[in-house]
Coordinates of C-alpha atoms in Angstrom, one line a residue:
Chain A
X158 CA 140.1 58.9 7.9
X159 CA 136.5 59.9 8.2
X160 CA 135.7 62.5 11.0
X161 CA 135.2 61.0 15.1
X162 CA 132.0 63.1 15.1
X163 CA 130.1 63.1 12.2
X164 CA 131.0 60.3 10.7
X165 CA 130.3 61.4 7.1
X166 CA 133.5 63.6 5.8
X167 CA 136.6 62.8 5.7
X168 CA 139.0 64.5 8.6
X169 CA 141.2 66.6 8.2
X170 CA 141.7 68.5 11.4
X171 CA 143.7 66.8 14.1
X172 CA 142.9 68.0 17.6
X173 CA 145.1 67.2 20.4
X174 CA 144.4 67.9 23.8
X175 CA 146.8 67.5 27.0
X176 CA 145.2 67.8 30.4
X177 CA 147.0 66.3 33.5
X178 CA 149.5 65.2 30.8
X179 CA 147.6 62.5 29.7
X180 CA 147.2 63.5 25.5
X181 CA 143.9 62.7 23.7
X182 CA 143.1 63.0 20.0
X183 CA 140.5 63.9 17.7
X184 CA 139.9 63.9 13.9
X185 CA 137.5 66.0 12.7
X186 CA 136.4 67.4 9.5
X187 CA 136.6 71.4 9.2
X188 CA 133.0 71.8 9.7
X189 CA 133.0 69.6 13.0
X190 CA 136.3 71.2 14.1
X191 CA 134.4 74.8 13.6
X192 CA 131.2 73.6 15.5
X193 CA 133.5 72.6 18.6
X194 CA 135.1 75.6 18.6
X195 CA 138.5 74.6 17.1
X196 CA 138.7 77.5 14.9
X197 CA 140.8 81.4 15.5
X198 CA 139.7 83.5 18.4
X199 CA 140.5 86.2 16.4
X200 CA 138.6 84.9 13.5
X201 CA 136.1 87.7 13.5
X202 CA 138.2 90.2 13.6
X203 CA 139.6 92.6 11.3
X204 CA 143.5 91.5 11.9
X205 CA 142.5 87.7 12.3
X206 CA 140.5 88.1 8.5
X207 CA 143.5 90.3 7.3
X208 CA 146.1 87.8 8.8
X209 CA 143.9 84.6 6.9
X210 CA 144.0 86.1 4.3
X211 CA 147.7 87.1 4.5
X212 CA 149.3 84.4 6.2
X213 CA 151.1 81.5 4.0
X214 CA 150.3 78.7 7.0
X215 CA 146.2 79.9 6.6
X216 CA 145.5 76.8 4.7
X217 CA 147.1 74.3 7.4
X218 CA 144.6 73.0 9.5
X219 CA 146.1 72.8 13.5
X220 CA 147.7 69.5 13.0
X221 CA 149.5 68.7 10.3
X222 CA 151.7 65.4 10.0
X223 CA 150.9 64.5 13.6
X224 CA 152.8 68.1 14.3
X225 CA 150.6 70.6 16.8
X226 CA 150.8 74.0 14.7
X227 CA 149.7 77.4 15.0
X228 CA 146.8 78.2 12.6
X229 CA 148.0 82.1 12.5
X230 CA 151.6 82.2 12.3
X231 CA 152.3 78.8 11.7
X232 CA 154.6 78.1 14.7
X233 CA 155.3 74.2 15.6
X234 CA 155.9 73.1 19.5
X235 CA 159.8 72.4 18.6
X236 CA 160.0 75.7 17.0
X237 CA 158.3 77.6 20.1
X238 CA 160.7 75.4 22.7
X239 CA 163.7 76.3 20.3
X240 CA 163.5 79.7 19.9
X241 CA 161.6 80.7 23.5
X242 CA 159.5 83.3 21.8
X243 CA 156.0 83.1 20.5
X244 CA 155.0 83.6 16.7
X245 CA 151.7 85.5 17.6
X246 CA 149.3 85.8 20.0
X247 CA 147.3 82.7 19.3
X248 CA 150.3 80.9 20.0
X249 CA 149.5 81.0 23.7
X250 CA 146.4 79.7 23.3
X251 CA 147.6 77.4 20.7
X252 CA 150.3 75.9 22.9
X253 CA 148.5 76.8 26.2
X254 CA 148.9 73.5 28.1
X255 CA 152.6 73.6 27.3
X256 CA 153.4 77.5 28.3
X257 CA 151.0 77.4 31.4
X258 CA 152.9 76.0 33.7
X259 CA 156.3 77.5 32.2
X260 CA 154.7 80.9 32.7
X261 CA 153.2 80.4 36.0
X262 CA 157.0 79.7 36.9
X263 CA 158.2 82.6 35.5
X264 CA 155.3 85.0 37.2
X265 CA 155.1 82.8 40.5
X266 CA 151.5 82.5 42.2
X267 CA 150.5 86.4 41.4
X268 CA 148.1 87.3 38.9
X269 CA 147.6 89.2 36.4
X270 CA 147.1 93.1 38.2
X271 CA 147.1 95.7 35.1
X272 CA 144.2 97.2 33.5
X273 CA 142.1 95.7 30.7
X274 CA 141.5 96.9 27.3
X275 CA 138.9 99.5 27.7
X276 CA 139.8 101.2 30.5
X277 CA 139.1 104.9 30.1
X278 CA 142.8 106.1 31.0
X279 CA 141.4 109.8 31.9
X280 CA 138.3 108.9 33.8
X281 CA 140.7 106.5 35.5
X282 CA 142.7 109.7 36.7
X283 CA 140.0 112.0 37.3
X284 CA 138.4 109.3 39.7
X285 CA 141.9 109.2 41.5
X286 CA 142.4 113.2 41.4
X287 CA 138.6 112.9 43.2
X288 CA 139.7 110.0 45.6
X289 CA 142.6 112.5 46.7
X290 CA 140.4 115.4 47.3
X291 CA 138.2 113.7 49.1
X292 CA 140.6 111.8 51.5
X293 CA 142.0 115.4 52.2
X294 CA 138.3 116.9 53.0
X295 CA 137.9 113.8 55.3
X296 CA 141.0 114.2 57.1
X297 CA 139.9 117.8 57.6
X298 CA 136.0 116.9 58.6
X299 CA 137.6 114.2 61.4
X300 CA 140.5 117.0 62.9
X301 CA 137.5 119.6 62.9
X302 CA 135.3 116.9 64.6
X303 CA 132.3 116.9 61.6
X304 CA 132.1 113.6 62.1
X305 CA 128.1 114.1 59.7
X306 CA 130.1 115.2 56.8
X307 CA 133.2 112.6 57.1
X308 CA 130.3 110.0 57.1
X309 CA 129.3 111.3 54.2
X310 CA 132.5 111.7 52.3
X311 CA 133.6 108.3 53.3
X312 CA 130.9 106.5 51.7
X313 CA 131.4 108.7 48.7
X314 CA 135.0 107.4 48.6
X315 CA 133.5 103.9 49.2
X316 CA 131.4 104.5 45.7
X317 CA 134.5 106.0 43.8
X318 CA 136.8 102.8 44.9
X319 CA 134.2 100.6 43.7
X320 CA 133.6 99.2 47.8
X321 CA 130.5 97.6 48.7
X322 CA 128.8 100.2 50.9
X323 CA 127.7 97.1 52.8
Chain B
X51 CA 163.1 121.0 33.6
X52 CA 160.4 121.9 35.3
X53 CA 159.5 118.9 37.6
X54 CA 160.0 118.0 40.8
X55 CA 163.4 117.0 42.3
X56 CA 165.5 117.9 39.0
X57 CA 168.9 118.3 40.7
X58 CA 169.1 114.7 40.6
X59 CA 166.4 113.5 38.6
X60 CA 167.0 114.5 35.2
X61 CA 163.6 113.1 33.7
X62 CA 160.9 110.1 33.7
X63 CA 159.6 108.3 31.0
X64 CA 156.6 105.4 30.8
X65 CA 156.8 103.0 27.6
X66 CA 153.6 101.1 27.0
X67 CA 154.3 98.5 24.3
X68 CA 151.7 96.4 22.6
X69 CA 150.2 93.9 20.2
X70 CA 147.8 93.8 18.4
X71 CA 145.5 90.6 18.2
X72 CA 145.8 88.1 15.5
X73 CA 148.8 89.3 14.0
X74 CA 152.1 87.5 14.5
X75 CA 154.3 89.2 16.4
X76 CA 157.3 91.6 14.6
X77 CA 159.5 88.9 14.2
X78 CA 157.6 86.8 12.5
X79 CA 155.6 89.8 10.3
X80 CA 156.2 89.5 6.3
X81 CA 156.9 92.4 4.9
X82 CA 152.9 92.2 3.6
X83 CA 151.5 92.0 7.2
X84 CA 154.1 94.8 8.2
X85 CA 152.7 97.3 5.7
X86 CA 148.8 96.4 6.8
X87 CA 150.1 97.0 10.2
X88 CA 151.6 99.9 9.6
X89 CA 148.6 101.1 7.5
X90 CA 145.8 100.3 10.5
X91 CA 148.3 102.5 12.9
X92 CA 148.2 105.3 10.7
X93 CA 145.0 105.3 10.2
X94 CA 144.4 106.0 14.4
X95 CA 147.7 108.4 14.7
X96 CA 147.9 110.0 11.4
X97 CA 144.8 112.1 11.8
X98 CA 145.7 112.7 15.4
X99 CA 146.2 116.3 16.1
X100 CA 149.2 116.0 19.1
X101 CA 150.9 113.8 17.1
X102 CA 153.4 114.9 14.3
X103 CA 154.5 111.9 11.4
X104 CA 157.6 111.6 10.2
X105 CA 159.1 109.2 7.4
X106 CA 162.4 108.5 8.8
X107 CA 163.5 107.0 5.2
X108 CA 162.8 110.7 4.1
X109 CA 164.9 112.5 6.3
X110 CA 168.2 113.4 6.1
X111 CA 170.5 110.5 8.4
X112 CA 171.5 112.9 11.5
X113 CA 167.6 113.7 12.1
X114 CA 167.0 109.8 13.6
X115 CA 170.3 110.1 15.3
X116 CA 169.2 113.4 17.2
X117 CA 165.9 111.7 18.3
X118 CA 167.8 109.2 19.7
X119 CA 170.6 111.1 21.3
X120 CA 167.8 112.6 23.3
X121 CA 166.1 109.7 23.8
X122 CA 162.8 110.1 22.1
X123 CA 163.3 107.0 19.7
X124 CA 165.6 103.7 20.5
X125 CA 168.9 103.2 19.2
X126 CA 167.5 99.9 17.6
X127 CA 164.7 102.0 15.7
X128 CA 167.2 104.6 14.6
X129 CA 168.9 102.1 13.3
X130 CA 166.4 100.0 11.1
X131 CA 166.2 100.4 7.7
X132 CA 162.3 99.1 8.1
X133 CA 161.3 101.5 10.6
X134 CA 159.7 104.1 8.0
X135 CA 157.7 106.8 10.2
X136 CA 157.5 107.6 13.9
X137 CA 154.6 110.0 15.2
X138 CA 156.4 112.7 17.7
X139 CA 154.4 115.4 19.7
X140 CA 155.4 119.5 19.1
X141 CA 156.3 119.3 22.2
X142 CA 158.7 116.2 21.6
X143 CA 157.3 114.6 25.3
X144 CA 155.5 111.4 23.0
X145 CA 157.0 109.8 20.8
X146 CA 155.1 106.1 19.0
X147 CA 157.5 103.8 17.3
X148 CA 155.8 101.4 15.5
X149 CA 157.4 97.6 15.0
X150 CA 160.1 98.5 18.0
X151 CA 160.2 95.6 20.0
X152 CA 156.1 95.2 19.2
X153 CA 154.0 96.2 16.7
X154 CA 154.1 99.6 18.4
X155 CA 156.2 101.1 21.2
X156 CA 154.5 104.5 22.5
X157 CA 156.8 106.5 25.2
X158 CA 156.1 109.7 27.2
X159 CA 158.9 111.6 28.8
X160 CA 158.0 114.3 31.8
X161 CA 160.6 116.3 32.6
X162 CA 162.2 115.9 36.9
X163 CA 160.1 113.1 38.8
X164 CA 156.7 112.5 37.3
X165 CA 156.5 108.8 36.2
X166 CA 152.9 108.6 36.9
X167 CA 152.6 112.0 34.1
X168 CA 154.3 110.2 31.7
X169 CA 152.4 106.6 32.1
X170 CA 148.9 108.7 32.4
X171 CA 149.8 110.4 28.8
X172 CA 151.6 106.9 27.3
X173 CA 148.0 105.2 28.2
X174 CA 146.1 107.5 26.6
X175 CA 147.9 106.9 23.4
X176 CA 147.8 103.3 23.7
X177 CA 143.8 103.7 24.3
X178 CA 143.3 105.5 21.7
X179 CA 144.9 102.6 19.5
X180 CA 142.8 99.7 21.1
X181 CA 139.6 101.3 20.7
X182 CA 140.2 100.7 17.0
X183 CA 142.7 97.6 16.9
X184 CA 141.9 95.4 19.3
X185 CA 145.0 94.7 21.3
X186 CA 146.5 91.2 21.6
X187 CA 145.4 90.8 25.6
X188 CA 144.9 87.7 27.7
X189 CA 142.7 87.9 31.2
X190 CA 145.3 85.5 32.9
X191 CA 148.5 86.7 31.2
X192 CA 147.6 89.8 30.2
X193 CA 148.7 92.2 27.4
X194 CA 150.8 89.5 25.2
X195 CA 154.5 89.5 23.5
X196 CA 156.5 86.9 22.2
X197 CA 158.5 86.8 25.2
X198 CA 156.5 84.9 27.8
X199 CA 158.4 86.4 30.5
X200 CA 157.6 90.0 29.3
X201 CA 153.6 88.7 29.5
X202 CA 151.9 91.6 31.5
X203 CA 151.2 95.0 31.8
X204 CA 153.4 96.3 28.8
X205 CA 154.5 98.9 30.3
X206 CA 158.3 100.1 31.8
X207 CA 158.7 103.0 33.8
X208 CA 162.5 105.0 34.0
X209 CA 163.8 107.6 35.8
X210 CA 167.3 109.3 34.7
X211 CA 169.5 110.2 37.1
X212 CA 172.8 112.6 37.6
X213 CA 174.6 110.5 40.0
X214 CA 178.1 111.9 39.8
X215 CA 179.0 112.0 42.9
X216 CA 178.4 107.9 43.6
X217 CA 180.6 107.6 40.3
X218 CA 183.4 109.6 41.3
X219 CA 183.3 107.8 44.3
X220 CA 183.2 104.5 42.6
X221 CA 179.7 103.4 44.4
X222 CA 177.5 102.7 41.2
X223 CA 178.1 99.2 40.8
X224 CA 177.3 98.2 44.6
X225 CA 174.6 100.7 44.2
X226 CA 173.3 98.7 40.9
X227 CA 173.9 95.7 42.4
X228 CA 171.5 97.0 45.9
X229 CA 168.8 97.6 43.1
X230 CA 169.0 94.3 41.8
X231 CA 168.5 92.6 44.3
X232 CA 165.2 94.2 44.2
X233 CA 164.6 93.8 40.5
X234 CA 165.7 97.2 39.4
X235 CA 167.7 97.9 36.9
X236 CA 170.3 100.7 37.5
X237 CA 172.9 101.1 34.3
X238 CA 174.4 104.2 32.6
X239 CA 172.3 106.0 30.1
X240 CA 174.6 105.7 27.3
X241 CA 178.2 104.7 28.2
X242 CA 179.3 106.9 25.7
X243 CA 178.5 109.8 27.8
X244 CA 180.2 108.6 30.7
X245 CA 178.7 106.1 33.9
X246 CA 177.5 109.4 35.7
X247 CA 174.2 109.8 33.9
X248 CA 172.1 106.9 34.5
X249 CA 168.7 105.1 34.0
X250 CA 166.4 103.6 37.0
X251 CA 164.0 101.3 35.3
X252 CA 161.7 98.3 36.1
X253 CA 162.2 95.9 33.2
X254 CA 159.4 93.4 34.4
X255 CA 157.2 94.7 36.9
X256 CA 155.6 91.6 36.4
X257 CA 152.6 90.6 38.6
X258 CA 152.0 94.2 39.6
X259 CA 150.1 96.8 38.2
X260 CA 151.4 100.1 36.2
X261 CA 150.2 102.8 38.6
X262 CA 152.3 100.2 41.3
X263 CA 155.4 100.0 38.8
X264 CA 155.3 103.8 38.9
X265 CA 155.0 104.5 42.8
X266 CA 157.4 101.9 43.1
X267 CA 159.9 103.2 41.2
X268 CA 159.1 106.7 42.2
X269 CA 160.0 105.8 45.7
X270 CA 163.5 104.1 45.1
X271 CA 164.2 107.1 42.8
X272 CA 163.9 109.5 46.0
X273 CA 166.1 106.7 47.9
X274 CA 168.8 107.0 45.3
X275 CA 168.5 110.8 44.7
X276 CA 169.1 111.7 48.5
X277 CA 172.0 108.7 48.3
X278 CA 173.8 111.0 45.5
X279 CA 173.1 114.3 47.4
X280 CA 174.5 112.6 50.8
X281 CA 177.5 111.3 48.6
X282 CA 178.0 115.1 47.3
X283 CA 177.7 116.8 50.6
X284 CA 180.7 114.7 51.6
X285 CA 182.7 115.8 48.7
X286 CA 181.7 119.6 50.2
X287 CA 185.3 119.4 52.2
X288 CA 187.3 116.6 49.7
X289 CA 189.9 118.4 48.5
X290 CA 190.9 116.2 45.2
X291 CA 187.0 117.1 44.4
X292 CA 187.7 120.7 45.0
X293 CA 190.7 120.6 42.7
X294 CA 189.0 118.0 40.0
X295 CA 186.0 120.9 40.0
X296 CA 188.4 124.0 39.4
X297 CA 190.1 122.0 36.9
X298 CA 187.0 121.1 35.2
X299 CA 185.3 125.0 35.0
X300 CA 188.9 125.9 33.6
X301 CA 188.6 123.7 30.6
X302 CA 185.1 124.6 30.0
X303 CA 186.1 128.3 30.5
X304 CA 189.0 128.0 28.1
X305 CA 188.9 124.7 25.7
X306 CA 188.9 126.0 21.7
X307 CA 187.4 122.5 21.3
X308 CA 185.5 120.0 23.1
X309 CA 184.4 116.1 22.0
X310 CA 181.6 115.7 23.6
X311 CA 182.4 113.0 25.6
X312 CA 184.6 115.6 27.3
X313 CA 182.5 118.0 27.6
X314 CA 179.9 115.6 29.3
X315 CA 182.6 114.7 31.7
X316 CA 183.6 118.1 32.2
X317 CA 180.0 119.4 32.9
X318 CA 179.2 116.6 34.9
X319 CA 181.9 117.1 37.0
X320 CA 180.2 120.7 37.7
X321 CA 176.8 119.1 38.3
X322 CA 178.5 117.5 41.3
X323 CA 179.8 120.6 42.2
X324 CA 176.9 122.6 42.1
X325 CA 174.5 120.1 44.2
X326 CA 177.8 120.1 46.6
X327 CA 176.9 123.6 46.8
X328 CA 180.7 124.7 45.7
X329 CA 179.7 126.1 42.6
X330 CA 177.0 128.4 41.4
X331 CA 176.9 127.3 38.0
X332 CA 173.1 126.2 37.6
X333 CA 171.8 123.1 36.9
X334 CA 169.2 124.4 34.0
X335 CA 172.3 125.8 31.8
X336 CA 174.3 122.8 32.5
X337 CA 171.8 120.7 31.3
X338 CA 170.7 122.5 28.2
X339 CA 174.5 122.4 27.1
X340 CA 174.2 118.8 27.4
X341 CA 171.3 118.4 25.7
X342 CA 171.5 121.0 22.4
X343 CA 175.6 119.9 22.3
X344 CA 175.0 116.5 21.3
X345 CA 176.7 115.6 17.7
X346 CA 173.3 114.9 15.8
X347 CA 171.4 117.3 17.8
X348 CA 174.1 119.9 17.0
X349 CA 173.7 119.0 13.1
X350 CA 169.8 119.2 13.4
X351 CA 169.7 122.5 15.0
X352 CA 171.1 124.1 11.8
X353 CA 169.8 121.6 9.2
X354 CA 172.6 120.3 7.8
X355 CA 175.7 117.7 8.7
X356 CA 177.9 119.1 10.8
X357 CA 181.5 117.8 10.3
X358 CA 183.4 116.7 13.7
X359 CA 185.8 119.7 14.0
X360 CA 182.8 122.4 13.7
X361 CA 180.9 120.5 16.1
X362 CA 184.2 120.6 18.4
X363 CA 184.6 124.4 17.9
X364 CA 181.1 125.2 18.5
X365 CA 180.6 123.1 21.4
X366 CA 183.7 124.8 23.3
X367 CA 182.3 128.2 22.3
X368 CA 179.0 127.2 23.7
X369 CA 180.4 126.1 27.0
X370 CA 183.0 129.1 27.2
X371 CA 180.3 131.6 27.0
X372 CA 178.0 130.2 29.5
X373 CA 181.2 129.8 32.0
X374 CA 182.7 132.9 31.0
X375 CA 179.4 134.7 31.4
X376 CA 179.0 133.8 34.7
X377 CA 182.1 134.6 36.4
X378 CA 181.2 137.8 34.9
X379 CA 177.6 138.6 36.6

């Protein structure tokens, strides 16, 4: 079949999409697929070259025989719904219409609350040993009636917790 | 123990798991992508100075038994073949397991009440591997397993507990059941040690952040901690106590040899009675007995196995002299 977007090279990418639950389907070549996106988020990375490289399933392209497949670990749909457990990270955004709403169910309406990659863990706790020391200064400054220097620890709590001063 | 509240609370821990990005998860991992895995975590923590490596396959078998019997690795990672090196701290309070559950599994003990110690010094650790491995993270989900119901923060926070006196009087499964109603897990420690020692954990803490898994936990520890000293005041005046206690010191004052299963009955038996406040025998040297009189701890200690009847013989020794000793002060 010759790719849906160029119309030169034969396809050999199959790209599915589900939204609403009503599927659509693509066939690209590679070098469309690539130029909308369809490629490894983790591509550029050291693991995601190391697992290319590595990984038996790198040749497979994410459809293969009509069968939606994980381009990393090589994890089908069936196996993901058999088994209940992901093959890799890029299963979830592999499979992401599909686990969505499974674990939106499991987590109910909240969020996700943690920190990020990047956080500085120690700046992180010397900001809240500050936060404390300065609550306990303002709780002083209001009983001892300073109400000049509460003012201006409060707004210096304000910066610390990130609050707009506005 | 030198934290807050240790009559009760034994010790915290914080485990901060995590993935790394683009690389299946454990289960799936050739043995290939295991090695390069293994390699890239090395290459953070092997040059790390608070962390000491140890091949597991190198060591002689009781040396991953001891870790586990005090808790610094998992039963499961003692047990793997595959598990080839975990980095420890000197001071034994870190331990990093790599391929334990995730690709690595780093845990931080403080000793009485300090989860938010432990989770602060487990972070750190787990920082200092993202900055060079990117971790496998998700803005909505956040940090990513192959469970999708364990999609979050990566992180569990525990607090052991000596509740002894809700055991003896038969409390602890109502208790656990209170606790999981609220999504706590309450369950013994090692049920080969008895249901008196027991572990306090958050196994999802889903939708909440760590610092809130830790205060959380923190405060149904207290709950539960005055629960077992209200349960042992009332055994102050219960004569079958009374009797179980006197019976108790005079095995541990006399025994030739002790399993230690009975001796962690026996002694915790006394830890009742000492937060009861009907016997002087001190928490700290109860404690240490239970912790250096372990079977593979014991073997450790001097370097070498230990067969079953020295271990018995020593133990009893161990616990005569500190009983003995104290009824002579």
């Amino acid at each position: 079949m010759i790719c849906q977007m160029c119309g030169k090279n034969e396809a050999d990418t199959r790209i599915k999409t589900i939204v609403n639950g009503d599927m659509t389907q693509l066939e690209l070549c590679s070098a469309c697929a690539a130029r909308a996106g369809y490629e490894s988020l983790f591509s550029g990375t050291l693991f995601g070259r190391m697992m290319s490289e590595l990984s038996p399933f790198a040749a497979l392209s994410d459809m293969t025989d009509g069968v939606l497949r994980c381009e990393t670990c090589g994890m089908t749909e069936d196996e993901l719904l058999s088994t209940g457990r992901a093959g890799c990270p890029d299963c979830y955004t592999t499979f992401r219409a599909r686990l969505d709403p499974l674990i939106k169910k499991l987590r109910g309406a909240a969020g996700y609350e943690g920190r990020v990659p990047g956080t500085d863990v120690k700046q992180e706790a010397a900001e809240d040993e500050r936060l404390i020391s300065l609550r306990e200064r303002l709780a002083r400054a209001i009983e001892e009636e300073d109400y000049e220097t509460a003012a201006l620890l409060r707004d210096e709590m304000r910066g610390l917790s990130g609050e707009d001063m506005a | 123990m030198n934290g807050t509240r240790n009559d009760v609370i034994t010790g915290s821990a914080a485990t901060v798991c995590r993935n790394f990005a683009g690389v299946p998860f454990t289960h799936k991992l050739t043995g290939a992508g295991r090695d390069r895995v293994a390699g890239a975590i090395d290459s953070v923590l092997g040059s790390d100075p608070g962390l000491r490596r140890i091949r597991l396959d190198e060591t002689a078998g009781y040396i991953p038994a001891a870790l586990c019997e005090r808790g610094i690795i998992t039963k499961s990672c003692a047990a793997d073949e595959k598990t080839a090196v975990v980095y420890i701290s000197p001071d034994e309070r870190e331990a990093v397991t790599p391929f334990d559950g995730a690709h690595v599994r780093i845990r931080a003990f403080a000793p009485g009440l300090d989860c938010a110690g432990a989770l602060e010094r487990a972070l750190s650790t787990a920082q200092e591997l993202e900055n060079r491995i990117p971790a496998a993270f998700d803005p909505e989900y956040g940090y990513l397993f192959s469970d999708p119901a364990a999609l979050g923060t990566g992180v569990t926070a525990e607090v052991s507990l000596h509740l002894g006196s809700l055991a003896y009087r038969g409390r602890l499964a109502e208790t656990a059941a209170a606790f999981s109603k609220l999504g706590l897990s309450l369950k013994p420690l090692d049920p080969s040690r008895g249901d008196s020692l027991c572990l306090l954990s958050d196994p999802l803490g889903a939708g909440i952040s760590e610092e809130k898994v830790c205060s959380n936990l923190t405060a149904f520890a207290l709950q539960l901690a005055d629960l077992e000293r209200r349960t042992a005041a009332e055994l102050k005046n219960d004569k079958k106590f009374l009797s179980r206690a006197a019976e108790s010191l005079g095995r541990l004052e006399t025994s030739t040899e002790l399993t230690y299963a009975e001796m962690t009955r026996l002694l915790g038996v006394m830890r009742v009675a000492v937060i009861a406040g009907v016997s002087d025998a001190g928490l700290d040297g109860i404690d240490r007995l239970l912790e250096e009189y372990s079977p593979a701890v014991m073997s450790a200690s001097v370097g070498y196995r230990l067969d079953r009847h020295t271990r018995d013989v020593a133990r009893a020794a161990a616990a005569a002299r500190y009983f003995r000793g104290r009824d002579n002060d």
